[in-house]
mmCIF file of C-alpha atoms in Angstrom:
data_model
loop_
_atom_site.group_PDB
_atom_site.id
_atom_site.type_symbol
_atom_site.label_atom_id
_atom_site.label_comp_id
_atom_site.label_asym_id
_atom_site.label_seq_id
_atom_site.Cartn_x
_atom_site.Cartn_y
_atom_site.Cartn_z
ATOM 1 C CA MET A 1 204.689 67.836 164.684
ATOM 2 C CA THR A 2 203.213 66.181 161.639
ATOM 3 C CA VAL A 3 199.477 65.386 161.404
ATOM 4 C CA VAL A 4 198.411 62.781 158.957
ATOM 5 C CA THR A 5 194.748 62.526 157.939
ATOM 6 C CA THR A 6 193.354 59.405 156.462
ATOM 7 C CA PRO A 7 190.240 59.716 154.175
ATOM 8 C CA THR A 8 187.267 57.678 155.277
ATOM 9 C CA THR A 9 186.192 55.138 152.755
ATOM 10 C CA GLY A 10 183.147 52.972 152.406
ATOM 11 C CA ALA A 11 180.468 55.473 153.640
ATOM 12 C CA PRO A 12 178.626 57.766 151.206
ATOM 13 C CA ILE A 13 178.956 61.454 151.639
ATOM 14 C CA ASP A 14 175.595 63.233 151.842
ATOM 15 C CA ALA A 15 175.070 66.213 149.403
ATOM 16 C CA PRO A 16 173.413 69.423 150.604
ATOM 17 C CA ILE A 17 169.542 69.247 150.475
ATOM 18 C CA THR A 18 167.735 72.055 148.560
ATOM 19 C CA PRO A 19 164.837 73.377 150.600
ATOM 20 C CA PRO A 20 161.369 73.042 148.884
ATOM 21 C CA ARG A 21 160.129 76.065 146.975
ATOM 22 C CA ILE A 22 157.018 77.566 148.384
ATOM 23 C CA VAL A 23 154.551 78.752 145.709
ATOM 24 C CA ARG A 24 152.249 81.447 146.899
ATOM 25 C CA GLN A 25 148.600 81.132 145.847
ATOM 26 C CA ARG A 26 147.360 84.134 143.958
ATOM 27 C CA ARG A 27 144.322 85.792 145.359
ATOM 28 C CA MET A 28 141.608 86.793 142.816
ATOM 29 C CA ARG A 29 140.374 90.265 143.243
ATOM 30 C CA PRO A 30 136.636 90.532 144.007
ATOM 31 C CA GLY A 31 136.142 92.884 141.059
ATOM 32 C CA LEU A 32 137.627 90.414 138.572
ATOM 33 C CA LEU A 33 135.572 87.594 140.026
ATOM 34 C CA GLY A 34 132.387 89.618 139.600
ATOM 35 C CA LEU A 35 133.311 90.471 136.006
ATOM 36 C CA ALA A 36 133.856 86.818 135.185
ATOM 37 C CA VAL A 37 130.462 85.872 136.620
ATOM 38 C CA LEU A 38 128.808 88.669 134.632
ATOM 39 C CA LEU A 39 130.397 87.543 131.352
ATOM 40 C CA ILE A 40 129.267 83.980 131.938
ATOM 41 C CA ALA A 41 125.718 85.171 132.657
ATOM 42 C CA LEU A 42 125.643 87.340 129.540
ATOM 43 C CA GLY A 43 126.853 84.430 127.463
ATOM 44 C CA GLY A 44 124.017 82.315 128.795
ATOM 45 C CA LEU A 45 121.473 85.009 128.025
ATOM 46 C CA GLY A 46 122.801 85.339 124.490
ATOM 47 C CA SER A 47 122.413 81.612 123.930
ATOM 48 C CA ALA A 48 118.913 81.670 125.346
ATOM 49 C CA PHE A 49 117.955 84.580 123.065
ATOM 50 C CA ALA A 50 119.284 82.756 120.018
ATOM 51 C CA ILE A 51 117.317 79.633 120.930
ATOM 52 C CA THR A 52 114.160 81.699 121.519
ATOM 53 C CA SER A 53 114.536 83.418 118.140
ATOM 54 C CA VAL A 54 114.835 80.097 116.385
ATOM 55 C CA ARG A 55 111.815 78.728 118.196
ATOM 56 C CA ALA A 56 109.802 81.860 117.256
ATOM 57 C CA THR A 57 110.023 80.944 113.575
ATOM 58 C CA GLY A 58 106.575 80.048 112.309
ATOM 59 C CA SER A 59 104.440 79.656 109.220
ATOM 60 C CA TYR A 60 102.173 82.607 108.412
ATOM 61 C CA LEU A 61 99.865 83.716 105.611
ATOM 62 C CA ALA A 62 101.122 86.242 103.075
ATOM 63 C CA VAL A 63 99.394 87.884 100.120
ATOM 64 C CA ALA A 64 100.236 86.075 96.870
ATOM 65 C CA ARG A 65 98.602 88.531 94.450
ATOM 66 C CA ALA A 66 96.925 91.916 94.533
ATOM 67 C CA VAL A 67 93.487 91.800 96.163
ATOM 68 C CA PRO A 68 91.254 94.847 95.567
ATOM 69 C CA VAL A 69 89.328 96.254 98.492
ATOM 70 C CA GLY A 70 85.989 94.538 98.996
ATOM 71 C CA THR A 71 87.100 91.301 97.315
ATOM 72 C CA ALA A 72 86.455 87.978 99.056
ATOM 73 C CA LEU A 73 89.656 86.023 99.690
ATOM 74 C CA THR A 74 90.299 82.691 97.985
ATOM 75 C CA ALA A 75 93.080 80.153 98.498
ATOM 76 C CA ASP A 76 94.831 81.450 95.362
ATOM 77 C CA ASP A 77 95.223 84.875 96.990
ATOM 78 C CA LEU A 78 97.356 83.517 99.837
ATOM 79 C CA VAL A 79 100.639 81.678 100.347
ATOM 80 C CA ALA A 80 102.301 80.237 103.467
ATOM 81 C CA VAL A 81 105.711 81.722 104.360
ATOM 82 C CA GLN A 82 108.255 81.079 107.104
ATOM 83 C CA VAL A 83 108.949 84.111 109.289
ATOM 84 C CA ALA A 84 111.456 84.290 112.164
ATOM 85 C CA GLY A 85 110.798 86.550 115.123
ATOM 86 C CA GLY A 86 107.935 88.859 114.223
ATOM 87 C CA GLN A 87 107.864 90.909 117.416
ATOM 88 C CA GLY A 88 105.257 93.649 117.158
ATOM 89 C CA LEU A 89 103.457 91.958 114.271
ATOM 90 C CA GLU A 90 100.139 90.110 114.341
ATOM 91 C CA PRO A 91 100.203 87.980 111.190
ATOM 92 C CA VAL A 92 97.685 85.207 110.652
ATOM 93 C CA ALA A 93 99.118 81.725 111.218
ATOM 94 C CA ALA A 94 99.039 79.459 108.170
ATOM 95 C CA ASP A 95 96.906 76.876 109.958
ATOM 96 C CA ARG A 96 94.103 79.467 110.308
ATOM 97 C CA ILE A 97 93.538 79.746 106.566
ATOM 98 C CA ASP A 98 89.992 78.371 106.851
ATOM 99 C CA GLU A 99 89.116 81.320 109.107
ATOM 100 C CA VAL A 100 90.051 83.935 106.493
ATOM 101 C CA LEU A 101 88.799 82.344 103.279
ATOM 102 C CA GLY A 102 85.647 84.127 102.151
ATOM 103 C CA LYS A 103 86.299 87.254 104.223
ATOM 104 C CA ARG A 104 86.483 90.553 102.356
ATOM 105 C CA ALA A 105 89.507 92.819 102.228
ATOM 106 C CA THR A 106 88.889 96.148 103.934
ATOM 107 C CA VAL A 107 91.986 97.586 102.245
ATOM 108 C CA THR A 108 93.858 96.786 99.061
ATOM 109 C CA LEU A 109 96.152 93.817 99.811
ATOM 110 C CA THR A 110 99.639 94.073 98.316
ATOM 111 C CA PRO A 111 101.556 90.968 97.178
ATOM 112 C CA GLY A 112 104.418 89.961 99.462
ATOM 113 C CA THR A 113 102.914 91.426 102.652
ATOM 114 C CA LEU A 114 101.813 89.465 105.707
ATOM 115 C CA LEU A 115 98.077 89.123 106.231
ATOM 116 C CA THR A 116 96.452 90.418 109.434
ATOM 117 C CA MET A 117 92.908 90.016 110.689
ATOM 118 C CA ALA A 118 92.553 93.805 110.855
ATOM 119 C CA GLN A 119 92.609 93.827 107.040
ATOM 120 C CA LEU A 120 89.565 91.562 106.758
ATOM 121 C CA THR A 121 85.887 91.681 107.516
ATOM 122 C CA ASP A 122 82.971 89.316 107.196
ATOM 123 C CA LYS A 123 80.556 92.209 106.756
ATOM 124 C CA PRO A 124 79.609 93.427 103.280
ATOM 125 C CA LEU A 125 81.308 96.723 102.419
ATOM 126 C CA LEU A 126 78.348 97.675 100.257
ATOM 127 C CA GLY A 127 75.038 97.752 102.068
ATOM 128 C CA PRO A 128 71.660 97.105 100.480
ATOM 129 C CA GLY A 129 70.909 99.660 97.779
ATOM 130 C CA GLN A 130 74.488 100.996 97.683
ATOM 131 C CA GLN A 131 76.982 101.319 94.863
ATOM 132 C CA GLN A 132 80.713 102.021 94.845
ATOM 133 C CA ILE A 133 82.160 105.121 93.213
ATOM 134 C CA SER A 134 85.562 106.777 93.141
ATOM 135 C CA VAL A 135 86.188 110.475 93.676
ATOM 136 C CA GLY A 136 89.459 112.166 92.742
ATOM 137 C CA LEU A 137 90.637 114.926 95.083
ATOM 138 C CA ARG A 138 93.666 117.059 95.754
ATOM 139 C CA PRO A 139 95.474 116.308 99.041
ATOM 140 C CA SER A 140 94.256 119.620 100.492
ATOM 141 C CA GLU A 141 90.633 118.564 99.854
ATOM 142 C CA VAL A 142 90.852 115.407 101.976
ATOM 143 C CA PRO A 143 89.471 116.037 105.499
ATOM 144 C CA ALA A 144 92.036 113.775 107.229
ATOM 145 C CA LYS A 145 95.583 112.647 106.618
ATOM 146 C CA ARG A 146 94.314 109.113 106.264
ATOM 147 C CA LEU A 147 90.714 108.001 105.801
ATOM 148 C CA ARG A 148 90.077 104.372 106.706
ATOM 149 C CA PRO A 149 87.465 101.843 105.623
ATOM 150 C CA GLY A 150 84.240 102.421 107.539
ATOM 151 C CA ASP A 151 84.742 106.169 108.049
ATOM 152 C CA LYS A 152 81.538 108.117 107.499
ATOM 153 C CA VAL A 153 81.838 111.192 105.272
ATOM 154 C CA LEU A 154 79.515 113.860 103.927
ATOM 155 C CA LEU A 155 79.747 115.062 100.338
ATOM 156 C CA PHE A 156 78.676 118.650 99.696
ATOM 157 C CA SER A 157 78.084 120.230 96.337
ATOM 158 C CA THR A 158 79.985 123.449 95.731
ATOM 159 C CA ALA A 159 79.149 126.344 93.410
ATOM 160 C CA GLY A 160 80.736 126.324 89.971
ATOM 161 C CA GLY A 161 83.046 129.074 88.789
ATOM 162 C CA ASP A 162 80.384 130.516 86.491
ATOM 163 C CA ALA A 163 77.579 130.458 89.039
ATOM 164 C CA ARG A 164 75.926 133.857 89.393
ATOM 165 C CA ALA A 165 74.200 133.098 92.669
ATOM 166 C CA ALA A 166 75.222 130.782 95.440
ATOM 167 C CA ALA A 167 72.814 127.841 95.342
ATOM 168 C CA PRO A 168 72.115 125.849 98.516
ATOM 169 C CA ALA A 169 74.613 123.030 98.907
ATOM 170 C CA THR A 170 73.363 119.505 98.428
ATOM 171 C CA ARG A 171 74.537 116.934 100.968
ATOM 172 C CA PHE A 172 75.150 113.227 100.410
ATOM 173 C CA GLN A 173 76.123 110.570 102.943
ATOM 174 C CA ALA A 174 78.835 108.047 102.053
ATOM 175 C CA THR A 175 81.094 105.435 103.643
ATOM 176 C CA VAL A 176 84.799 105.128 102.888
ATOM 177 C CA ILE A 177 85.795 101.790 101.374
ATOM 178 C CA ASP A 178 89.418 102.612 100.599
ATOM 179 C CA MET A 179 91.811 105.479 99.946
ATOM 180 C CA ALA A 180 94.714 105.572 97.508
ATOM 181 C CA ALA A 181 97.334 108.128 96.493
ATOM 182 C CA PRO A 182 98.489 107.260 92.952
ATOM 183 C CA ALA A 183 100.525 110.471 92.797
ATOM 184 C CA SER A 184 101.863 113.027 95.236
ATOM 185 C CA ASN A 185 99.292 115.603 94.136
ATOM 186 C CA SER A 186 96.200 113.406 93.899
ATOM 187 C CA VAL A 187 94.062 111.243 96.167
ATOM 188 C CA VAL A 188 91.336 108.803 95.191
ATOM 189 C CA LEU A 189 88.506 107.983 97.581
ATOM 190 C CA TYR A 190 86.483 104.819 97.021
ATOM 191 C CA LEU A 191 83.049 105.378 98.526
ATOM 192 C CA ALA A 192 79.886 103.387 99.175
ATOM 193 C CA LEU A 193 76.969 105.594 98.203
ATOM 194 C CA ALA A 194 73.214 105.184 97.960
ATOM 195 C CA ALA A 195 72.400 104.153 94.402
ATOM 196 C CA LYS A 196 69.925 107.031 94.018
ATOM 197 C CA ASP A 197 72.686 109.578 94.774
ATOM 198 C CA VAL A 198 75.287 108.147 92.405
ATOM 199 C CA PRO A 199 74.302 110.111 89.240
ATOM 200 C CA ALA A 200 74.325 113.479 91.021
ATOM 201 C CA VAL A 201 77.639 112.826 92.825
ATOM 202 C CA VAL A 202 79.322 111.591 89.640
ATOM 203 C CA ALA A 203 78.219 114.744 87.813
ATOM 204 C CA LEU A 204 79.532 116.974 90.624
ATOM 205 C CA ALA A 205 82.828 115.090 90.815
ATOM 206 C CA THR A 206 83.320 115.357 87.055
ATOM 207 C CA SER A 207 82.966 119.153 87.262
ATOM 208 C CA ASP A 208 85.196 119.317 90.366
ATOM 209 C CA ARG A 209 82.352 120.523 92.590
ATOM 210 C CA ILE A 210 82.637 118.115 95.542
ATOM 211 C CA ALA A 211 83.697 118.916 99.101
ATOM 212 C CA VAL A 212 84.318 116.042 101.524
ATOM 213 C CA VAL A 213 83.756 116.327 105.287
ATOM 214 C CA LEU A 214 84.608 113.623 107.825
ATOM 215 C CA ASN A 215 81.459 112.924 109.806
ATOM 216 C CA ALA A 216 82.460 109.947 111.994
ATOM 217 C CA ALA A 217 85.589 107.828 112.213
ATOM 218 C CA ALA A 218 85.234 104.058 112.138
#
């Protein structure tokens, strides 16, 4: 028996349909999500710190030339400078210059350093009837590591090397104006002393017969 098949014409033949591909959504681990949030927060803090630092920039007073202790400040002694940050410092703002002009330096002011109110006073360093002298000492003869303006000291006369008998020590009262160390083995004290005591103290200091005792700290 013979079977004859006749192809169907005129109707399109449908092609196989590819099923849609399902893409699985990745789940973010909680640890990674927390790390991302932390990095974003740190970035924000860094930006805020940078902005704060820029805003902290201000104009302050600096020393333009050397000002000896006890000298009244003038406008030529100061210059306005721009300083960024300044945490831990207490410099005088440039717009307060009228408050510092005429005040006296309680310490020697060095050029290029920022000015602070602690370095100034409106009180005279030399009282009525006082004169300023300087006394050279060895570091071991200074009663404190650092003597500051206003410290009260006592000066005692010491016996000379050729003295046969120990004479009673003479005592003088003085106030520290400033202290300097021009060399590693020498210290210079600038003292306010009663004018009547100046000749005797100068003579004792010249012969290296002075002992200094700290009586009261400022």
